[in-house]
Every structure is written in structure tokens, then in C-alpha cells.
mmCIF file of C-alpha atoms and ligand atoms in Angstrom:
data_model
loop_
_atom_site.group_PDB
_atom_site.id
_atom_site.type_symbol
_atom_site.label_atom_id
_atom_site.label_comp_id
_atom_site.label_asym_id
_atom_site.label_seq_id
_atom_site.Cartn_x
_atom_site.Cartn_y
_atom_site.Cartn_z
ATOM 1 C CA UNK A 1343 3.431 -17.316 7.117
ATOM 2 C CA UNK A 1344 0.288 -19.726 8.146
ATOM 3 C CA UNK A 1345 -1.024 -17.726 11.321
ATOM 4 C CA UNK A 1346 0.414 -14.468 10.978
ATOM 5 C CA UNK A 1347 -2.092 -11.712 11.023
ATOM 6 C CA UNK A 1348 -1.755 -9.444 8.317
ATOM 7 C CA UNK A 1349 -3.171 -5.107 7.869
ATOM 8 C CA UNK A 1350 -3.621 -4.331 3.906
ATOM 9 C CA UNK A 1351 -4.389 -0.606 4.159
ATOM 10 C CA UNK A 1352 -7.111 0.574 0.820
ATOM 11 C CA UNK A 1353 -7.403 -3.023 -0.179
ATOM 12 C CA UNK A 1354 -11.297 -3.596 -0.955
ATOM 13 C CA UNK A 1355 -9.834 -3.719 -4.426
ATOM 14 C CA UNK A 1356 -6.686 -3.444 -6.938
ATOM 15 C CA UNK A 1357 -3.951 -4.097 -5.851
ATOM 16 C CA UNK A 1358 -3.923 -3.922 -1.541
ATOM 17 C CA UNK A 1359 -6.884 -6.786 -2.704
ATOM 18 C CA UNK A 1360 -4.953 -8.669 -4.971
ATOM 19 C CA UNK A 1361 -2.148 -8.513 -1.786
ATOM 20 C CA UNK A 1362 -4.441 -9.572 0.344
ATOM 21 C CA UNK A 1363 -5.373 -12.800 -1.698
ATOM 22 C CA UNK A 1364 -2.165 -13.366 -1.917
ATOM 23 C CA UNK A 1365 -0.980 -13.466 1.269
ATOM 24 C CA UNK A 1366 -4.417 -15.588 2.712
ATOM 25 C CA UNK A 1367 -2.736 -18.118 0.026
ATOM 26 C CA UNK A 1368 0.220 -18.164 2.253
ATOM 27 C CA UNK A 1369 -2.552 -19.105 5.212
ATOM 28 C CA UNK A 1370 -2.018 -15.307 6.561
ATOM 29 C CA UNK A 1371 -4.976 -14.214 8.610
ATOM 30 C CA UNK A 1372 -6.141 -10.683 7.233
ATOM 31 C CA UNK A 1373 -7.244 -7.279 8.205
ATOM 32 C CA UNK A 1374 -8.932 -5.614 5.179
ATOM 33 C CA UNK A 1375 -9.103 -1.833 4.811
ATOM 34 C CA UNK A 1376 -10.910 0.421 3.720
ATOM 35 C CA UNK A 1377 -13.349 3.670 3.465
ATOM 36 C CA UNK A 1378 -16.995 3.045 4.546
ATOM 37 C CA UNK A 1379 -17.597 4.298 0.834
ATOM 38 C CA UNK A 1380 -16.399 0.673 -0.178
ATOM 39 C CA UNK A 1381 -17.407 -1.726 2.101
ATOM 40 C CA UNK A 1382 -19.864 -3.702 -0.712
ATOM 41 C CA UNK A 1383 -16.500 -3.947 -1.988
ATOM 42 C CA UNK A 1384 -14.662 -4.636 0.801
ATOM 43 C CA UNK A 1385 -17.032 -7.312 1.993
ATOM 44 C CA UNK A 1386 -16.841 -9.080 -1.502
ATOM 45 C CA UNK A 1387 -13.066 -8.905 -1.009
ATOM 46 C CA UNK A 1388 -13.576 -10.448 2.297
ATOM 47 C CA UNK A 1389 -15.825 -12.984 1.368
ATOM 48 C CA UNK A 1390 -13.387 -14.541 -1.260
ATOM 49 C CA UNK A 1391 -10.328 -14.558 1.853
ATOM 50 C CA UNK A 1392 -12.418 -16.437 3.980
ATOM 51 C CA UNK A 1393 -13.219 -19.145 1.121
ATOM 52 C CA UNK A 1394 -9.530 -19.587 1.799
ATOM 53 C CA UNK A 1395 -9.658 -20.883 5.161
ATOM 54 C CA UNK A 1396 -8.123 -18.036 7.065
ATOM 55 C CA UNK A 1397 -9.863 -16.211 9.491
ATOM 56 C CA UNK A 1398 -10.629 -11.944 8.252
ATOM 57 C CA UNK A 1399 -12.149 -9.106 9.077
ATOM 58 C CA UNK A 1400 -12.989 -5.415 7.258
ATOM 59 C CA UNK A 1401 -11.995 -2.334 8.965
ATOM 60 C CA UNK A 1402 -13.407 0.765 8.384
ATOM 61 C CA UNK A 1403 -11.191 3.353 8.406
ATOM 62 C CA UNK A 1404 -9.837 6.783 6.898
ATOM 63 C CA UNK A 1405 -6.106 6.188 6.355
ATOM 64 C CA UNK A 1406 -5.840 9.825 6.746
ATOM 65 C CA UNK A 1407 -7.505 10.362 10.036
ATOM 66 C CA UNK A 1408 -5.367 10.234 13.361
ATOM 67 C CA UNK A 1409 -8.324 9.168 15.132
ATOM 68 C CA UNK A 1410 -9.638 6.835 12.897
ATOM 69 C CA UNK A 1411 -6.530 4.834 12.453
ATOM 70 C CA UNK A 1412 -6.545 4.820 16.293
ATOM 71 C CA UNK A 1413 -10.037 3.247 16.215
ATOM 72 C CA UNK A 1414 -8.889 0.705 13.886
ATOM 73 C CA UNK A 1415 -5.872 0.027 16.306
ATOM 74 C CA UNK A 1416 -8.256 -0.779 18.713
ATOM 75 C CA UNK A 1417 -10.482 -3.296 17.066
ATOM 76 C CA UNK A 1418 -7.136 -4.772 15.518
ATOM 77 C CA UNK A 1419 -5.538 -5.305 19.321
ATOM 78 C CA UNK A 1420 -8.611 -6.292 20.728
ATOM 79 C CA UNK A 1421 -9.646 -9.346 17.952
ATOM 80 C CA UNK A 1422 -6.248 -10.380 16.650
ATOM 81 C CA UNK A 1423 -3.975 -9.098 19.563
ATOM 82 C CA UNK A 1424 -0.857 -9.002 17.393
ATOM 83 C CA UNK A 1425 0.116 -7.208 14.307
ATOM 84 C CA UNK A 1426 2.547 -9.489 12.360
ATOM 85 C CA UNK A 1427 2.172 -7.758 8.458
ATOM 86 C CA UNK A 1428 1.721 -4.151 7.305
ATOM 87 C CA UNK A 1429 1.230 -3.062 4.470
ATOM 88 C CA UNK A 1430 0.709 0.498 3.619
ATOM 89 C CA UNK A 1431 -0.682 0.552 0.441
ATOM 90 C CA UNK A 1432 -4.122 3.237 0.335
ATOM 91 C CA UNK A 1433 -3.524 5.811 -2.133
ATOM 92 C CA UNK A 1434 -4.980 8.350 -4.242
ATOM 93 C CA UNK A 1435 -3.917 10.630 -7.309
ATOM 94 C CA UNK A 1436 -5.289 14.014 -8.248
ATOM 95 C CA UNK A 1437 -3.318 14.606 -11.684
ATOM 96 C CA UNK A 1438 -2.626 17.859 -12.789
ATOM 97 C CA UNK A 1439 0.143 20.400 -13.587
ATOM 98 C CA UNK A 1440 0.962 22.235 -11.113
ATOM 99 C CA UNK A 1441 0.422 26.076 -12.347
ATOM 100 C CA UNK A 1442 -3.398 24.622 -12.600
ATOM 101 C CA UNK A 1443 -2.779 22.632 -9.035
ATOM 102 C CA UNK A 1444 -5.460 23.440 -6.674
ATOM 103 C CA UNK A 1445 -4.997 23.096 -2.556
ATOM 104 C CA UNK A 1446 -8.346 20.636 -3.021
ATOM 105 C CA UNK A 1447 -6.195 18.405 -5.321
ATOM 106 C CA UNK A 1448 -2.522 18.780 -3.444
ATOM 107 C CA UNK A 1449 -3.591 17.852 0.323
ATOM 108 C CA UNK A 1450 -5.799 15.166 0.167
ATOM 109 C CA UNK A 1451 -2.826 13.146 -1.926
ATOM 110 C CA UNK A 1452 -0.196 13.803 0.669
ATOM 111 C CA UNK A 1453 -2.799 13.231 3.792
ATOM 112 C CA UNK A 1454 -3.957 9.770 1.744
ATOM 113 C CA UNK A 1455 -0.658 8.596 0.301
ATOM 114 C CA UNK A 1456 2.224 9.881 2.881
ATOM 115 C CA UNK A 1457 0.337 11.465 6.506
ATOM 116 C CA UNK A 1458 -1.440 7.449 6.310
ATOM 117 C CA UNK A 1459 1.698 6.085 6.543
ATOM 118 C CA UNK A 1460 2.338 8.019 10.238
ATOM 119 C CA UNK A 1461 -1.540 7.722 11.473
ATOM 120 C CA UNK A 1462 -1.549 3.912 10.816
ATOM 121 C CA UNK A 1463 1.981 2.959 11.405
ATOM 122 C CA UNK A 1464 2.148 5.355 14.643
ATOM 123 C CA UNK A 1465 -0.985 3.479 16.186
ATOM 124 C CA UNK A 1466 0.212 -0.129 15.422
ATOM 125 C CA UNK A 1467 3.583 -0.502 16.224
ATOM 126 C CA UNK A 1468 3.406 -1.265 19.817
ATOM 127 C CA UNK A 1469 1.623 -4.097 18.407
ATOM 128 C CA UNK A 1470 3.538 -5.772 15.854
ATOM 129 C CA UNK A 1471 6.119 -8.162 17.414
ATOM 130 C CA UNK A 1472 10.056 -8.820 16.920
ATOM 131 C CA UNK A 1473 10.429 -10.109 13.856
ATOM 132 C CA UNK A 1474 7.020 -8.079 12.113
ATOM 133 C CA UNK A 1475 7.116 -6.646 8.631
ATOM 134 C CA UNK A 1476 5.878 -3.361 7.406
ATOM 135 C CA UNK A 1477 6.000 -2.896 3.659
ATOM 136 C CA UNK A 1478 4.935 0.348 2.345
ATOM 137 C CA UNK A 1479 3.840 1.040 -1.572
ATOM 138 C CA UNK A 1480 5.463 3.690 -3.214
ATOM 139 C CA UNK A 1481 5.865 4.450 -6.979
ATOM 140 C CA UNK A 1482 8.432 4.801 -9.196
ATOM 141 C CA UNK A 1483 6.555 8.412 -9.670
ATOM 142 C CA UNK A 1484 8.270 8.974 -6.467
ATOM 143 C CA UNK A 1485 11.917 7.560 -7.631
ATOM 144 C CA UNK A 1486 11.718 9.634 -11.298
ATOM 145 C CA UNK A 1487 9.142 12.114 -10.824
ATOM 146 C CA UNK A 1488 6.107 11.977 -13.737
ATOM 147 C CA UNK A 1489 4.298 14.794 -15.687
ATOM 148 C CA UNK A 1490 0.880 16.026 -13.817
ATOM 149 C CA UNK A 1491 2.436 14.073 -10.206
ATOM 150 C CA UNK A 1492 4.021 17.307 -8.422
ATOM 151 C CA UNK A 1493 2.063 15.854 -5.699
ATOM 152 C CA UNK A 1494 1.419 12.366 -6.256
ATOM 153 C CA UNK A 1495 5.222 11.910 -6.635
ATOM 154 C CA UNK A 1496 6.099 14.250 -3.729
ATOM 155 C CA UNK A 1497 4.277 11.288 -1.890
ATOM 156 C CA UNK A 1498 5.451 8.792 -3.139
ATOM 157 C CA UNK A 1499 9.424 9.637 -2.639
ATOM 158 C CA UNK A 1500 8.482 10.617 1.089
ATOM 159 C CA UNK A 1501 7.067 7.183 1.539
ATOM 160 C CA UNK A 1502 10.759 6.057 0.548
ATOM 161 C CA UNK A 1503 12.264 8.401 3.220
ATOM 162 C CA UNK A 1504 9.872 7.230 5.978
ATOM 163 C CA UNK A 1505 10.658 3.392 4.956
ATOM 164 C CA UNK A 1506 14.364 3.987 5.108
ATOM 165 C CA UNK A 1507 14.352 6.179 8.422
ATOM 166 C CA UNK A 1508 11.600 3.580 10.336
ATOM 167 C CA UNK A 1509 13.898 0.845 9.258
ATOM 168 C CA UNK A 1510 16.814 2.072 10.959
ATOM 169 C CA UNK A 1511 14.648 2.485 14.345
ATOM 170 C CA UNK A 1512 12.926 -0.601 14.425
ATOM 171 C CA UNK A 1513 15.548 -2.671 13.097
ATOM 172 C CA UNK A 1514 16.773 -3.748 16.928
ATOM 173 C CA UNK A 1515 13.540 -5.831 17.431
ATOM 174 C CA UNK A 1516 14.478 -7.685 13.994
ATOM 175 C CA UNK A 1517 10.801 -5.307 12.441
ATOM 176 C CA UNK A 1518 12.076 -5.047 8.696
ATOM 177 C CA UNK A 1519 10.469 -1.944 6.416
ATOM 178 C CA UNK A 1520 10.360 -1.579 3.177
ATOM 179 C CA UNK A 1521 8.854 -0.175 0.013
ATOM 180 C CA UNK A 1522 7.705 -1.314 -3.326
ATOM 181 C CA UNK A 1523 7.981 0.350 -6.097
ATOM 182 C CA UNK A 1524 5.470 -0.230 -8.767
ATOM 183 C CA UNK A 1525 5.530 1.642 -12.210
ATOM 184 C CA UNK A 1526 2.552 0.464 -14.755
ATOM 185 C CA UNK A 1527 0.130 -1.265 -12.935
ATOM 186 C CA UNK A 1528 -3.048 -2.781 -14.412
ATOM 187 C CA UNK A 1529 -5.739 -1.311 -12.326
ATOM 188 C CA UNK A 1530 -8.865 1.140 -11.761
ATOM 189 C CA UNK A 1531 -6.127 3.521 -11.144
ATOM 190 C CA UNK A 1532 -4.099 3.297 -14.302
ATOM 191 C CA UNK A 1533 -7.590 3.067 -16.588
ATOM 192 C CA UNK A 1534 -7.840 6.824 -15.991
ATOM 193 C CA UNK A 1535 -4.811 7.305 -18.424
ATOM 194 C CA UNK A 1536 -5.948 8.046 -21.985
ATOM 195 C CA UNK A 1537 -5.336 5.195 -24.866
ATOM 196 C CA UNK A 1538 -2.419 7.438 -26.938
ATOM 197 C CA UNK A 1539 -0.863 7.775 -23.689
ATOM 198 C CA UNK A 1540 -0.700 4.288 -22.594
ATOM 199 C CA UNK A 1541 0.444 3.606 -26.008
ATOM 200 C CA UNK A 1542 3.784 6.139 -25.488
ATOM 201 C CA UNK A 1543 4.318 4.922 -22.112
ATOM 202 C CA UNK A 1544 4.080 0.601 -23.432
ATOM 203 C CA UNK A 1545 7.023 2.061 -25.763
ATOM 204 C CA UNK A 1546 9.595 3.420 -22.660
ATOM 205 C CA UNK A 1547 8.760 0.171 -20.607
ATOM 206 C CA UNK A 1548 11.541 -2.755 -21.569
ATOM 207 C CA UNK A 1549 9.906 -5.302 -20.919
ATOM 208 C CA UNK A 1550 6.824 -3.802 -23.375
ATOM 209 C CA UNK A 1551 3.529 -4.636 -20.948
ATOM 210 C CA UNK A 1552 1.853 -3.327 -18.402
ATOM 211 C CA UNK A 1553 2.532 -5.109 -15.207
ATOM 212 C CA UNK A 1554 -0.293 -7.293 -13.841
ATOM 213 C CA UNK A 1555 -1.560 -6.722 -9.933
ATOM 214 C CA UNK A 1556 -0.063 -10.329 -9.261
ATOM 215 C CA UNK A 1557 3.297 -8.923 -9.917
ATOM 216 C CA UNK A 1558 3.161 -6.417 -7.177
ATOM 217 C CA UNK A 1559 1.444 -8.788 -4.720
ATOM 218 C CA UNK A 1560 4.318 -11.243 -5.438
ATOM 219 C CA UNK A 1561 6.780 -8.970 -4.250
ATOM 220 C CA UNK A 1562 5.071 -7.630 -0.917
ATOM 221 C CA UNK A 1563 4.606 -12.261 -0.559
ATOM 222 C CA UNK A 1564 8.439 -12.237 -0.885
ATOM 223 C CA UNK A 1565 9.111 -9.121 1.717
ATOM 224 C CA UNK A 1566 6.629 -10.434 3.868
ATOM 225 C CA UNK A 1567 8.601 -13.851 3.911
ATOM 226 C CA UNK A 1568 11.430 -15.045 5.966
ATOM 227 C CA UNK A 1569 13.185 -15.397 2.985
ATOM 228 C CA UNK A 1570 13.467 -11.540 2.962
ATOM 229 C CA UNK A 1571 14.839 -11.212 6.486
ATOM 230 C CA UNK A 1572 18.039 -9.750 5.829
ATOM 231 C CA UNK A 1573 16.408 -6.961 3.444
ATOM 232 C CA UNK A 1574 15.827 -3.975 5.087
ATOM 233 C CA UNK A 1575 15.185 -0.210 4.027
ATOM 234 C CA UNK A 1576 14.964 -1.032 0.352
ATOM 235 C CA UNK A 1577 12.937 0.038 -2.672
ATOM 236 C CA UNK A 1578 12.467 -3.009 -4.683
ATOM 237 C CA UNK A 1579 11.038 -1.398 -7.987
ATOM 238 C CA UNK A 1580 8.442 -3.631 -9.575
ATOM 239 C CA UNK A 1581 8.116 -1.430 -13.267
ATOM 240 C CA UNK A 1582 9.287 -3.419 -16.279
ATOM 241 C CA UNK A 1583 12.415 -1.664 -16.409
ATOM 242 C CA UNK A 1584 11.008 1.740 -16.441
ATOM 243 C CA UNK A 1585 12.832 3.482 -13.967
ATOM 244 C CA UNK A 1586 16.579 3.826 -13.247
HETATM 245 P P1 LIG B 2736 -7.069 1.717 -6.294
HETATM 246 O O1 LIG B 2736 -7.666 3.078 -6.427
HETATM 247 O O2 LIG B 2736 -7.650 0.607 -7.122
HETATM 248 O O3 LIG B 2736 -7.101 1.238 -4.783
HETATM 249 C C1 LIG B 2736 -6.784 2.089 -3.717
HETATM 250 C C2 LIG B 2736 -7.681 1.747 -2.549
HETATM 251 O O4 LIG B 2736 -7.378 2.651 -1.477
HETATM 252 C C3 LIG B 2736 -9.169 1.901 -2.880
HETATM 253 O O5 LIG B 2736 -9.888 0.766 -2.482
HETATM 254 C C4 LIG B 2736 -9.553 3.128 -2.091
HETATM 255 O O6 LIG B 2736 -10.923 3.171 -1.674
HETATM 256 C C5 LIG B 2736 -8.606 3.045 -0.903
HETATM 257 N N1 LIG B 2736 -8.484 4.329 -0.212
HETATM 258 C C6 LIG B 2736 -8.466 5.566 -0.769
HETATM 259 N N2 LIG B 2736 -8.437 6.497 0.184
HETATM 260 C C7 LIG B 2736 -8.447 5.852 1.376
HETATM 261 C C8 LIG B 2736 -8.434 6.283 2.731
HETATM 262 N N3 LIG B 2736 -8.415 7.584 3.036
HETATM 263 N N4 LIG B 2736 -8.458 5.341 3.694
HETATM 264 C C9 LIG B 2736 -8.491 4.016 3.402
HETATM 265 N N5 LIG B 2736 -8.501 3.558 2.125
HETATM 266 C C10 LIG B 2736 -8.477 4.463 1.130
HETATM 267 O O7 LIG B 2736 -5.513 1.915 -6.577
HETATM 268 P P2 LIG B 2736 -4.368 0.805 -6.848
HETATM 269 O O8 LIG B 2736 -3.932 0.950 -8.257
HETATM 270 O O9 LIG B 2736 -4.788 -0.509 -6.341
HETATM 271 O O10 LIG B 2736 -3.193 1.414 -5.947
HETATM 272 C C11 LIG B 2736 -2.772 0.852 -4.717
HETATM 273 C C12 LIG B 2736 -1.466 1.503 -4.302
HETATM 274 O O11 LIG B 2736 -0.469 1.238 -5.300
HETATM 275 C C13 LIG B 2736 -1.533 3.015 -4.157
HETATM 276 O O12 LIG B 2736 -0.740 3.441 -3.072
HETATM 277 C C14 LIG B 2736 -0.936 3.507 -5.448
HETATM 278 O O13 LIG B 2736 -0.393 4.796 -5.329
HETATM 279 C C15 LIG B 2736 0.129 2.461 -5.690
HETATM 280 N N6 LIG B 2736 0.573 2.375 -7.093
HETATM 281 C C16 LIG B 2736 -0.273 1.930 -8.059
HETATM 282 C C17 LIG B 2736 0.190 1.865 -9.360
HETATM 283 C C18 LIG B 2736 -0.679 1.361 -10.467
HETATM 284 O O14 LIG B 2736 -0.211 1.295 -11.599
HETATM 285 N N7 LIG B 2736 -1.911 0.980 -10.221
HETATM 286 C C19 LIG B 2736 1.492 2.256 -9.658
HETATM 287 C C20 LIG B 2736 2.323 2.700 -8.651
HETATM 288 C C21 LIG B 2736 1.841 2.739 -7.346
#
């Protein structure tokens, strides 16, 4: 992968930074993403990529603006020329049943999580070459469906229709798409969920722990490979065990 320039959509932190680490191991140039909210964030995150040798830059930009994700585009064509790695992974959750659901907490989780995957992917494409990779997160919300997640999950199982549909258009110029699948994360966005909780869901997961950020940025490493070239269109579910 040494060379290959590489978009991590949301990845100042978790786990689109713990991707991004990852695949600068692999000698992948990168493209970190973000809201102008996080750039100290962001420009730690970048700081500790370039310590690996590759060459990367932070991009400003609101996943769920058109025009934003245009702008990025832009800067993107005009410093690295070619797109080789995408990974869709910015994404939000506003948790709550729905008969207390408010329109503040439904749209801004399916213009974040699902309308990001058309307003990024949409402005890109004409620059990622035969043979690219585009690797979207999902969750396994979004293959089972979770209490409090009518929207988050709603998401989630529409990023799984876009990968599989995309991957059946681009497949001609050898572009592969796919999703991951993570279920119990440990992360900023899975410290939200109270202790007794946690404790309940530990019990339904097989494999009895939380899954670490590494384990999710080993599997976009693997997609992202030539090893995976022959996978295309999948949901590779990174949960434990959890879902079925
Ligand atoms: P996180 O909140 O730590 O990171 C998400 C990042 O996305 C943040 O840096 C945030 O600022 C950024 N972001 C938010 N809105 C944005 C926007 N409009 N434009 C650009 N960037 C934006 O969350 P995480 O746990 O690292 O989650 C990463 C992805 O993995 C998400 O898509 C999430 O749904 C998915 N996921 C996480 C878990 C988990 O257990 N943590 C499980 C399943 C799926």
C-alpha cells in the first residue's frame, strides 16, 4: 500500500484515527477529516502520521455538506491528484426512542452517517483510479436494529445498501466497496452508554469484551489490501459474535 493516498472521513479521533494510523503503518499517504470544531484534534492526529514518514494533510470539512465535500474534492485533486483509499467512516448518534424522537435528533444522524456517504463519495470518484477501494463503516445497529437507534440504525443499514449497489457500478474499473460492521467498540462514542448497560450488553457478546479500535482498523488494513481484491459488496461484521 506504500504510496497510495488514502481519505479517512471524521478521523481526528476514535476509530477513523486509529484507521488512519493504521494504514500510514502500511506507508499510505493520508487525508485526515474532520469538522473545524476538531482541528486541535485533528492536527494532533496529524502530527503523530507524519512521525511515520508519510506525507498528510487535515481537511476541513462537513461530511454532510454538498458543497463542502466539493471543497474538500478540490484541495484533495489539486495536492494528491489521485484518490486511491476511502473510507467513510464520520458518524454521529442521537439516542432516543422514537415516540420521544425529535426532527433535531433524526436528521442530523441520517445527513452525518448516510447523505456523507453520497456528498463525499459523489465528489471523489472521478478521482480514485482502477483498482481504488472505498470502505464504508456501518454497524451491526444497522444489520439487527438496537433499542433508542430508530435512526442511528436506519443509517447504518442504508450504508449497507449504498455499499452493495456502488459495488455493482464501479466494479468494471476493478473499484471494490465495502462495509464494516462494528458492534462494541471502545471509544468516546460507546463511553456514553451507562455502566449496568455495558454490563448486560458484555453478557450477549461471545467472545465477552468489548472490541478494541485496533480491531476495526485491522479490518478496513485488510479491505484496503490486495489481499481483499476479490471481495466485493460485503459486510464483514467486526462485533464479537454479537450479531447474526
Ligand atoms: P467518534 O465520535 O469518536 O468519532 C467520529 C468522528 O467523526 C469525530 O471526530 C467527529 O468530529 C467526526 N464527525 C462528526 N460529524 C462530522 C461531520 N459532519 N463531518 C466530518 N466529521 C464529522 O466515533 P467513533 O466511535 O470513532 O465512530 C466512528 C464510526 O464508527 C462511526 O461511523 C460510527 O457510527 C461507527 N461505529 C462505531 C462503533 C463504536 O462502538 N464506537 C460501533 C459501530 C459503528
Amino acid at each position: 500500500m506504500k504510496g497510495k493516498n488514502a481519505l479517512i472521513t471524521g478521523s481526528a479521533r476514535g476509530l477513523g484515527k486509529e484507521m488512519a494510523i493504521t494504514l500510514a503503518k502500511q506507508g499510505c499517504n493520508i487525508i485526515i477529516n474532520d469538522i473545524e470544531s476538531m482541528k486541535e484534534d485533528a492536527e494532533k492526529t496529524l502530527e503523530e502520521i507524519k512521525a511515520l514518514g508519510v506525507n498528510a494533510e487535515f481537511i476541513a470539512a462537513d461530511v454532510s455538506d454538498f458543497e463542502s465535500c466539493k471543497k474538500m474534492a478540490d484541495i484533495i485533486k489539486e495536492k494528491f491528484k489521485t484518490l486511491d483509499i476511502l473510507v467513510n467512516n464520520a458518524g454521529i448518534t442521537k439516542d432516543r426512542t422514537l415516540k420521544k424522537m425529535t426532527a433535531e435528533e433524526w436528521y442530523p444522524v441520517i445527513n452525518v452517517n448516510l447523505n456523507s456517504l453520497f456528498n463525499v463519495t459523489r465528489n471523489v470518484l472521478e478521482i480514485i483510479p482502477d483498482g481504488g477501494r472505498i470502505i464504508n463503516i456501518s454497524s451491526v445497529a444497522g444489520i439487527s436494529g438496537n433499542f433508542g437507534q430508530t435512526n442511528y440504525a436506519s443509517t447504518k443499514a442504508g450504508v449497507i445498501g449504498f455499499t452493495k449497489s456502488l459495488a455493482k457500478e464501479v466494479g468494471k474499473r476493478k473499484i471494490t466497496v465495502n462495509a464494516v460492521a462494528p458492534g462494541f467498540i471502545k471509544s468516546a462514542m460507546t463511553d456514553k452508554v451507562p455502566m449496568e448497560l455495558l454490563a448486560q450488553i458484555l453478557e450477549l457478546i461471545p467472545l465477552k469484551e468489548m472490541g478494541q479500535p485496533e480491531d476495526v482498523a485491522n479490518a478496513v488494513k485488510f479491505l484496503a489490501s490486495d489481499d481483499a481484491r476479490y471481495l466485493s459488496g460485503i459486510v464483514l461484521k467486526v462485533d464479537g459474535g454479537i450479531s447474526f
